[in-house]
Amino acid sequence: MNETHKVIAIEVLRYRPELDEKPFFQTYQVPFTEEMSVLQGLLYIKDELDGTLSFRWSCRMAICGSCGAMIDGVPMLGCHTFLRDYYPNKVRVEPLAHFPIERDLVVGADDFIGKLERIKPYIVPKEPRTLAEGEYLQTPAQLERILQFSSCINCMLCYAACPQYGLDPAFIGPGVLALLHRYNADSRDAARADRMQLVNAEEGVWSCTAVGYCSEVCPKGVDPANAVNQNKTASAADYFLHWLPKGSGK
Amino acid sequence: MSARRPYIRSMDGWWRRDPFFIRYMIREATALLVVAYAAVLLLGAIRLAQGESAYERWLAALRSPWSLAFHLVLFAGLVYHTWSWFQIVPKTMPSISVGGKKLQPAVITGTGLVAAAFVSLVLLLLLLFIGS
Ligand code: SF4
Ligand code: FES
């Protein structure tokens, strides 16, 4: 470090379950350079100032989805947000909203992972196929329908942006519903009927009131609000087609 | 024994936490103004069915300063609601391709707003025409 470094105050919400009754803010003075991300600021704290600080990270390049936090109140990826944009003010880092805090910036992801497993986040083929039959082909138009929704990195920022999830954690929530849509809309998939059960439930798309903030904060342009609201139409169609005699529907 | 003791934060005052949520709450609240305006018109229809004098009294009530002030508030709420509604519309539709390119959300929002303004204008001109 040389003296040309600026110093920014990083205020971190801390919570050590074995010591603290409730979370509290702790401020660290962190020297930084132009290209340093908020995640790098946290790593500096951990390496140089306070080894007890806990947070998740892995790729440092906005692809693993593990470093999400509330940065000045907005859900963001720590590795995708720069300290220079906050200087000379301080920057406040809190664990992702609407999730239980396990320790410092680490939140419990059990609920999210459980929901992700429930939607069958993989392609279920219509019938078994041997290798000799070759690959599944898809037209560019078929790919276009799913491409945006398949960019999700499971970072959970959209959950931290969704007040409906905060108020009722039973709601499947934006990210998982976007992935559900990604598989339902895939021309190679045959598990739509199963997944529609989840879509149609009270905790499915109907818990969404179109706040739309999930799509604003998504770092991957997935637009989960769009997936959820398209599925309101699909869910309503499902409901009405159900009353038609068999064979006249889809 | 597990050392886990997850801390759950309160949702109290959640909508004040972010300007985005405040705008959302205003969008939802202005929906009530839309309902109120519909109620005023419905009342007019009922008065019309009750006969000429009832209808005239309804018209006179509309011209009172209170009613004018109320309608100004309704109008502002309606404009905000329309604007915020068309902001969210692109999120509710399947993506539309025009000539192989995805239609941008801003185009959908803009088209909606222009259409709403156009329809309102046509209606206004029509009423002015009938009135004169
Ligand atoms: S939809 Fe976007 S914000 Fe939500 S989990 Fe996926 S990548 Fe993250
Ligand atoms: S560290 Fe992987 S997304 Fe930020």
Coordinates of C-alpha atoms and ligand atoms in Angstrom, one line a residue:
Chain A
M1 CA 0.0 0.0 0.0
N2 CA 1.3 3.5 -0.7
E3 CA 0.1 6.8 0.5
T4 CA -1.8 7.7 -2.7
H5 CA -4.5 5.2 -1.7
K6 CA -7.8 6.7 -0.6
V7 CA -9.5 5.3 2.5
I8 CA -13.2 4.5 2.5
A9 CA -15.3 3.6 5.6
I10 CA -17.0 0.3 5.2
E11 CA -19.8 -0.2 7.6
V12 CA -20.7 -3.9 8.0
L13 CA -23.7 -5.4 9.7
R14 CA -22.2 -8.1 12.1
Y15 CA -23.9 -10.9 13.9
R16 CA -22.1 -13.7 15.7
P17 CA -24.8 -16.1 17.0
E18 CA -22.7 -17.3 19.9
L19 CA -22.0 -13.8 21.1
D20 CA -24.6 -11.3 19.9
E21 CA -28.2 -11.0 20.9
K22 CA -28.8 -9.0 17.7
P23 CA -26.9 -7.6 14.7
F24 CA -24.9 -4.4 15.0
F25 CA -22.8 -2.2 12.7
Q26 CA -19.1 -2.2 12.8
T27 CA -17.0 0.3 10.7
Y28 CA -13.7 -0.4 9.1
Q29 CA -11.3 2.0 7.4
V30 CA -10.2 0.4 4.2
P31 CA -7.6 1.8 1.8
F32 CA -8.7 1.2 -1.8
T33 CA -7.7 1.6 -5.4
E34 CA -9.9 2.5 -8.4
E35 CA -10.5 -1.0 -9.5
M36 CA -11.3 -2.5 -6.1
S37 CA -14.8 -4.0 -5.7
V38 CA -16.8 -4.1 -2.5
L39 CA -15.9 -7.8 -2.2
Q40 CA -12.2 -6.9 -2.3
G41 CA -12.8 -4.3 0.4
L42 CA -14.3 -7.1 2.6
L43 CA -11.4 -9.4 1.7
Y44 CA -9.0 -6.6 2.9
I45 CA -10.9 -6.4 6.2
K46 CA -10.7 -10.1 6.6
D47 CA -7.0 -10.4 5.7
E48 CA -5.7 -7.2 7.4
L49 CA -8.1 -5.9 10.0
D50 CA -10.5 -8.5 11.4
G51 CA -10.3 -12.2 10.6
T52 CA -13.6 -12.9 12.3
L53 CA -15.7 -11.3 9.6
S54 CA -17.7 -13.9 7.6
F55 CA -19.0 -13.6 4.1
R56 CA -19.5 -15.8 1.0
W57 CA -17.6 -15.5 -2.2
S58 CA -15.9 -17.6 -4.8
C59 CA -15.6 -16.5 -8.5
R60 CA -15.0 -12.7 -8.1
M61 CA -16.5 -12.3 -11.6
A62 CA -20.3 -12.2 -11.2
I63 CA -20.9 -15.8 -12.2
C64 CA -21.0 -18.0 -9.0
G65 CA -23.8 -15.9 -7.4
S66 CA -22.4 -16.3 -3.8
C67 CA -21.4 -12.7 -2.9
G68 CA -24.8 -11.0 -2.8
A69 CA -25.4 -8.4 -0.1
M70 CA -27.4 -5.2 0.5
I71 CA -24.9 -2.5 -0.5
D72 CA -26.3 0.9 0.7
G73 CA -29.6 -0.9 1.0
V74 CA -29.7 -2.3 -2.6
P75 CA -29.3 -6.0 -3.4
M76 CA -26.0 -6.2 -5.4
L77 CA -23.1 -8.6 -6.0
G78 CA -20.1 -7.5 -3.9
C79 CA -17.7 -8.4 -6.8
H80 CA -19.7 -6.4 -9.3
T81 CA -19.9 -3.2 -7.3
F82 CA -17.0 -0.7 -6.9
L83 CA -15.8 1.1 -3.9
R84 CA -15.0 4.2 -6.0
D85 CA -18.7 4.7 -6.7
Y86 CA -19.4 5.3 -3.0
Y87 CA -16.3 7.3 -2.0
P88 CA -16.0 9.8 -0.3
N89 CA -19.1 8.6 1.5
K90 CA -19.0 5.5 3.5
V91 CA -20.5 2.3 2.1
R92 CA -22.9 0.2 4.2
V93 CA -22.9 -3.6 3.6
E94 CA -25.6 -5.8 5.1
P95 CA -26.6 -9.4 4.5
L96 CA -29.3 -10.0 1.8
A97 CA -32.7 -8.8 3.1
H98 CA -35.5 -11.2 3.7
F99 CA -33.2 -14.1 4.6
P100 CA -32.3 -15.2 8.1
I101 CA -28.8 -14.1 9.1
E102 CA -26.6 -17.1 10.0
R103 CA -23.4 -15.1 10.7
D104 CA -22.3 -11.6 9.6
L105 CA -23.0 -11.4 5.9
V106 CA -23.8 -15.1 5.5
V107 CA -27.6 -15.8 5.1
G108 CA -29.4 -19.1 5.3
A109 CA -30.0 -20.3 1.7
D110 CA -31.8 -23.5 2.8
D111 CA -35.2 -22.2 1.8
F112 CA -34.1 -21.1 -1.6
I113 CA -32.2 -24.4 -2.3
G114 CA -35.3 -26.4 -1.2
K115 CA -37.5 -24.5 -3.6
L116 CA -35.0 -24.9 -6.4
E117 CA -35.0 -28.7 -6.0
R118 CA -38.8 -28.8 -6.0
I119 CA -39.2 -27.3 -9.4
K120 CA -37.1 -30.0 -11.1
P121 CA -34.5 -27.6 -12.5
Y122 CA -33.4 -29.9 -15.3
I123 CA -34.8 -31.1 -18.6
V124 CA -37.1 -34.1 -18.3
P125 CA -37.1 -35.8 -21.7
K126 CA -40.4 -36.9 -23.3
E127 CA -39.1 -40.4 -23.8
P128 CA -35.8 -42.2 -23.1
R129 CA -33.4 -41.7 -26.0
T130 CA -30.3 -43.6 -26.8
L131 CA -27.0 -42.0 -27.6
A132 CA -27.3 -43.4 -31.2
E133 CA -30.4 -41.3 -31.8
G134 CA -28.2 -38.2 -31.5
E135 CA -28.7 -34.8 -29.9
Y136 CA -31.9 -32.9 -29.4
L137 CA -32.2 -30.1 -32.0
Q138 CA -33.6 -26.7 -31.2
T139 CA -34.3 -23.8 -33.6
P140 CA -33.0 -20.4 -32.8
A141 CA -36.6 -19.3 -32.0
Q142 CA -37.0 -22.1 -29.5
L143 CA -33.7 -21.2 -27.9
E144 CA -34.7 -17.5 -27.8
R145 CA -37.7 -18.4 -25.6
I146 CA -35.4 -19.8 -22.8
L147 CA -32.1 -18.1 -23.2
Q148 CA -32.6 -15.1 -21.0
F149 CA -34.1 -17.2 -18.2
S150 CA -31.3 -19.7 -18.3
S151 CA -28.8 -16.9 -17.4
C152 CA -29.8 -17.1 -13.7
I153 CA -26.8 -17.6 -11.3
N154 CA -28.9 -18.3 -8.2
C155 CA -27.6 -15.2 -6.5
M156 CA -30.9 -14.6 -4.6
L157 CA -30.7 -10.8 -5.2
C158 CA -34.2 -10.9 -6.5
Y159 CA -35.5 -12.4 -3.3
A160 CA -33.9 -9.6 -1.3
A161 CA -35.7 -7.2 -3.6
C162 CA -39.1 -8.9 -3.2
P163 CA -41.3 -7.7 -0.4
Q164 CA -43.8 -10.4 -1.0
Y165 CA -41.1 -13.0 -0.2
G166 CA -40.1 -11.0 2.9
L167 CA -43.7 -10.9 4.1
D168 CA -44.4 -14.5 3.3
P169 CA -41.4 -16.8 2.8
A170 CA -43.7 -19.6 1.5
F171 CA -43.8 -17.7 -1.8
I172 CA -41.6 -19.7 -4.3
G173 CA -40.2 -16.3 -5.3
P174 CA -38.8 -14.7 -8.5
G175 CA -35.5 -16.5 -9.2
V176 CA -36.9 -20.0 -8.8
L177 CA -40.0 -19.2 -10.8
A178 CA -37.8 -17.8 -13.6
L179 CA -36.0 -21.1 -13.7
L180 CA -39.2 -23.0 -13.6
H181 CA -40.3 -21.0 -16.6
R182 CA -36.9 -21.7 -18.3
Y183 CA -37.6 -25.5 -18.2
N184 CA -41.3 -25.3 -18.9
A185 CA -40.6 -23.2 -22.0
D186 CA -37.9 -25.6 -23.2
S187 CA -39.0 -27.5 -26.4
R188 CA -37.1 -30.6 -25.2
D189 CA -38.9 -30.8 -21.8
A190 CA -41.9 -32.8 -20.8
A191 CA -42.4 -32.0 -17.1
R192 CA -44.6 -29.0 -17.6
A193 CA -47.7 -30.5 -16.0
D194 CA -45.8 -31.3 -12.8
R195 CA -44.3 -27.9 -12.5
M196 CA -47.7 -26.2 -13.2
Q197 CA -48.9 -27.6 -9.9
L198 CA -46.4 -25.4 -8.2
V199 CA -47.1 -22.4 -10.4
N200 CA -50.9 -22.6 -9.8
A201 CA -50.6 -22.9 -6.0
E202 CA -51.2 -19.9 -3.7
E203 CA -47.4 -19.7 -3.1
G204 CA -46.8 -19.9 -6.8
V205 CA -47.2 -17.0 -9.2
W206 CA -50.3 -15.6 -7.5
S207 CA -48.4 -14.3 -4.5
C208 CA -46.7 -11.8 -6.9
T209 CA -48.2 -8.3 -6.9
A210 CA -45.9 -7.1 -9.8
V211 CA -43.7 -4.9 -7.7
G212 CA -41.0 -5.5 -10.3
Y213 CA -37.9 -4.6 -8.3
C214 CA -36.6 -8.2 -8.7
S215 CA -36.0 -7.5 -12.4
E216 CA -34.3 -4.2 -11.6
V217 CA -31.7 -5.7 -9.3
C218 CA -31.0 -8.9 -11.3
P219 CA -27.3 -8.8 -12.3
K220 CA -27.9 -11.1 -15.3
G221 CA -30.8 -9.5 -17.1
V222 CA -33.1 -12.5 -16.4
D223 CA -36.2 -10.4 -15.8
P224 CA -37.8 -12.8 -13.3
A225 CA -40.9 -10.5 -13.0
N226 CA -41.5 -11.2 -16.6
A227 CA -41.3 -15.0 -16.1
V228 CA -43.6 -14.8 -13.1
N229 CA -46.2 -12.7 -14.8
Q230 CA -46.2 -14.7 -18.0
N231 CA -47.0 -17.7 -15.8
K232 CA -50.0 -15.9 -14.4
T233 CA -51.4 -16.0 -17.9
A234 CA -50.3 -19.7 -18.2
S235 CA -51.8 -20.5 -14.9
A236 CA -55.2 -18.9 -15.7
A237 CA -55.2 -20.7 -19.1
D238 CA -54.4 -24.0 -17.3
Y239 CA -57.4 -23.3 -15.0
F240 CA -59.9 -22.7 -17.7
L241 CA -58.7 -25.4 -20.1
H242 CA -59.2 -27.8 -17.2
W243 CA -63.0 -27.3 -17.6
L244 CA -62.9 -28.2 -21.2
P245 CA -63.6 -31.8 -22.3
K246 CA -60.4 -33.8 -22.7
G247 CA -58.7 -33.4 -26.0
S248 CA -60.0 -30.0 -26.9
G249 CA -57.3 -28.3 -24.8
K250 CA -53.6 -27.9 -25.5
Chain B
M1 CA -25.7 -29.3 19.3
S2 CA -26.0 -26.9 16.4
A3 CA -24.5 -23.5 17.0
R4 CA -26.9 -22.0 14.5
R5 CA -29.2 -19.3 15.8
P6 CA -30.5 -17.6 12.7
Y7 CA -31.5 -14.0 13.1
I8 CA -34.7 -12.9 11.4
R9 CA -35.0 -9.2 10.6
S10 CA -38.3 -7.4 10.9
M11 CA -40.3 -6.3 7.9
D12 CA -41.8 -3.3 9.7
G13 CA -41.9 -0.3 7.4
W14 CA -40.5 -2.3 4.5
W15 CA -42.0 0.0 1.9
R16 CA -40.1 3.0 3.2
R17 CA -36.8 1.3 2.8
D18 CA -36.4 1.9 -0.9
P19 CA -37.7 4.6 -3.2
F20 CA -38.7 1.8 -5.6
F21 CA -41.1 0.4 -3.0
I22 CA -42.6 3.9 -2.3
R23 CA -43.4 4.3 -6.0
Y24 CA -44.9 0.8 -6.0
M25 CA -47.1 1.8 -3.0
I26 CA -48.2 5.0 -4.8
R27 CA -49.1 2.9 -7.9
E28 CA -51.3 0.6 -5.7
A29 CA -52.8 3.5 -3.8
T30 CA -53.7 5.4 -6.9
A31 CA -55.7 2.3 -8.0
L32 CA -58.2 3.4 -5.3
L33 CA -58.6 6.8 -7.0
V34 CA -59.4 5.0 -10.2
V35 CA -62.1 3.1 -8.3
A36 CA -63.4 6.4 -6.8
Y37 CA -63.7 7.9 -10.2
A38 CA -65.6 4.9 -11.5
A39 CA -67.9 5.3 -8.4
V40 CA -68.6 8.9 -9.3
L41 CA -69.6 7.9 -12.9
L42 CA -71.7 5.0 -11.7
L43 CA -73.5 7.4 -9.4
G44 CA -74.2 9.6 -12.4
A45 CA -75.7 6.6 -14.3
I46 CA -77.9 5.9 -11.3
R47 CA -79.1 9.5 -11.0
L48 CA -79.8 9.5 -14.8
A49 CA -82.1 6.4 -14.3
Q50 CA -83.9 8.2 -11.5
G51 CA -85.0 11.0 -13.8
E52 CA -84.0 14.4 -15.0
S53 CA -84.1 16.4 -11.7
A54 CA -81.9 13.8 -10.0
Y55 CA -79.5 14.0 -12.9
E56 CA -79.4 17.8 -12.9
R57 CA -78.7 17.8 -9.1
W58 CA -75.8 15.3 -9.7
L59 CA -74.4 17.6 -12.5
A60 CA -74.7 20.7 -10.1
A61 CA -72.9 18.8 -7.4
L62 CA -70.0 18.0 -9.9
R63 CA -69.6 21.8 -10.5
S64 CA -69.1 22.6 -6.8
P65 CA -65.5 23.8 -5.8
W66 CA -65.1 20.7 -3.6
S67 CA -65.9 18.4 -6.5
L68 CA -63.5 20.3 -8.8
A69 CA -60.7 20.0 -6.2
F70 CA -61.5 16.3 -5.8
H71 CA -61.4 15.8 -9.5
L72 CA -58.0 17.5 -9.8
V73 CA -56.7 15.0 -7.2
L74 CA -58.4 12.1 -9.1
F75 CA -56.9 13.3 -12.3
A76 CA -53.3 13.5 -10.9
G77 CA -53.8 10.0 -9.4
L78 CA -55.1 8.7 -12.7
V79 CA -52.2 10.1 -14.7
Y80 CA -49.7 8.6 -12.2
H81 CA -51.4 5.3 -12.2
T82 CA -51.5 5.1 -16.0
W83 CA -47.8 6.0 -16.2
S84 CA -46.8 3.5 -13.6
W85 CA -49.0 0.8 -15.1
F86 CA -47.4 1.0 -18.5
Q87 CA -44.0 0.9 -16.8
I88 CA -44.9 -2.6 -15.6
V89 CA -46.7 -3.8 -18.7
P90 CA -43.6 -5.1 -20.5
K91 CA -42.9 -7.4 -17.5
T92 CA -46.3 -9.0 -17.9
M93 CA -46.1 -10.0 -21.6
P94 CA -44.3 -12.8 -23.5
S95 CA -41.5 -11.3 -25.5
I96 CA -42.5 -10.0 -28.9
S97 CA -40.1 -10.2 -31.8
V98 CA -40.4 -7.7 -34.7
G99 CA -38.3 -8.7 -37.6
G100 CA -36.2 -11.2 -35.5
K101 CA -35.4 -8.5 -32.9
K102 CA -36.9 -8.5 -29.4
L103 CA -39.2 -5.5 -28.8
Q104 CA -37.6 -3.3 -26.2
P105 CA -39.6 -2.7 -22.9
A106 CA -39.3 1.1 -23.5
V107 CA -41.1 0.8 -26.8
I108 CA -44.0 -1.2 -25.3
T109 CA -44.3 1.4 -22.4
G110 CA -44.1 4.3 -24.9
T111 CA -46.7 2.8 -27.2
G112 CA -49.1 2.2 -24.3
L113 CA -48.7 5.8 -23.0
V114 CA -49.2 7.3 -26.5
A115 CA -52.3 5.1 -27.0
A116 CA -53.7 6.1 -23.7
A117 CA -53.1 9.8 -24.3
F118 CA -54.6 9.5 -27.8
V119 CA -57.7 7.7 -26.7
S120 CA -58.2 10.3 -23.9
L121 CA -57.8 13.2 -26.4
V122 CA -60.3 11.7 -28.9
L123 CA -62.8 11.2 -26.1
L124 CA -62.3 14.7 -24.9
L125 CA -62.8 16.2 -28.4
L126 CA -65.8 14.0 -28.9
L127 CA -67.4 15.3 -25.7
L128 CA -66.6 18.9 -26.5
F129 CA -68.1 18.3 -30.0
I130 CA -71.3 16.8 -28.5
G131 CA -71.5 19.6 -25.8
S132 CA -71.2 22.5 -28.3
Ligands
SF4_1 S1 -33.1 -14.2 -11.4 FE1 -31.3 -12.8 -11.4 S2 -31.4 -11.9 -9.3 FE2 -32.7 -13.8 -9.3 S3 -31.3 -15.4 -8.6 FE3 -31.3 -15.4 -10.8 S4 -29.6 -14.2 -11.4 FE4 -30.0 -13.7 -9.3
FES2 S1 -18.0 -13.8 -6.1 FE1 -19.0 -15.0 -7.5 S2 -20.7 -13.7 -8.1 FE2 -19.5 -12.5 -6.8

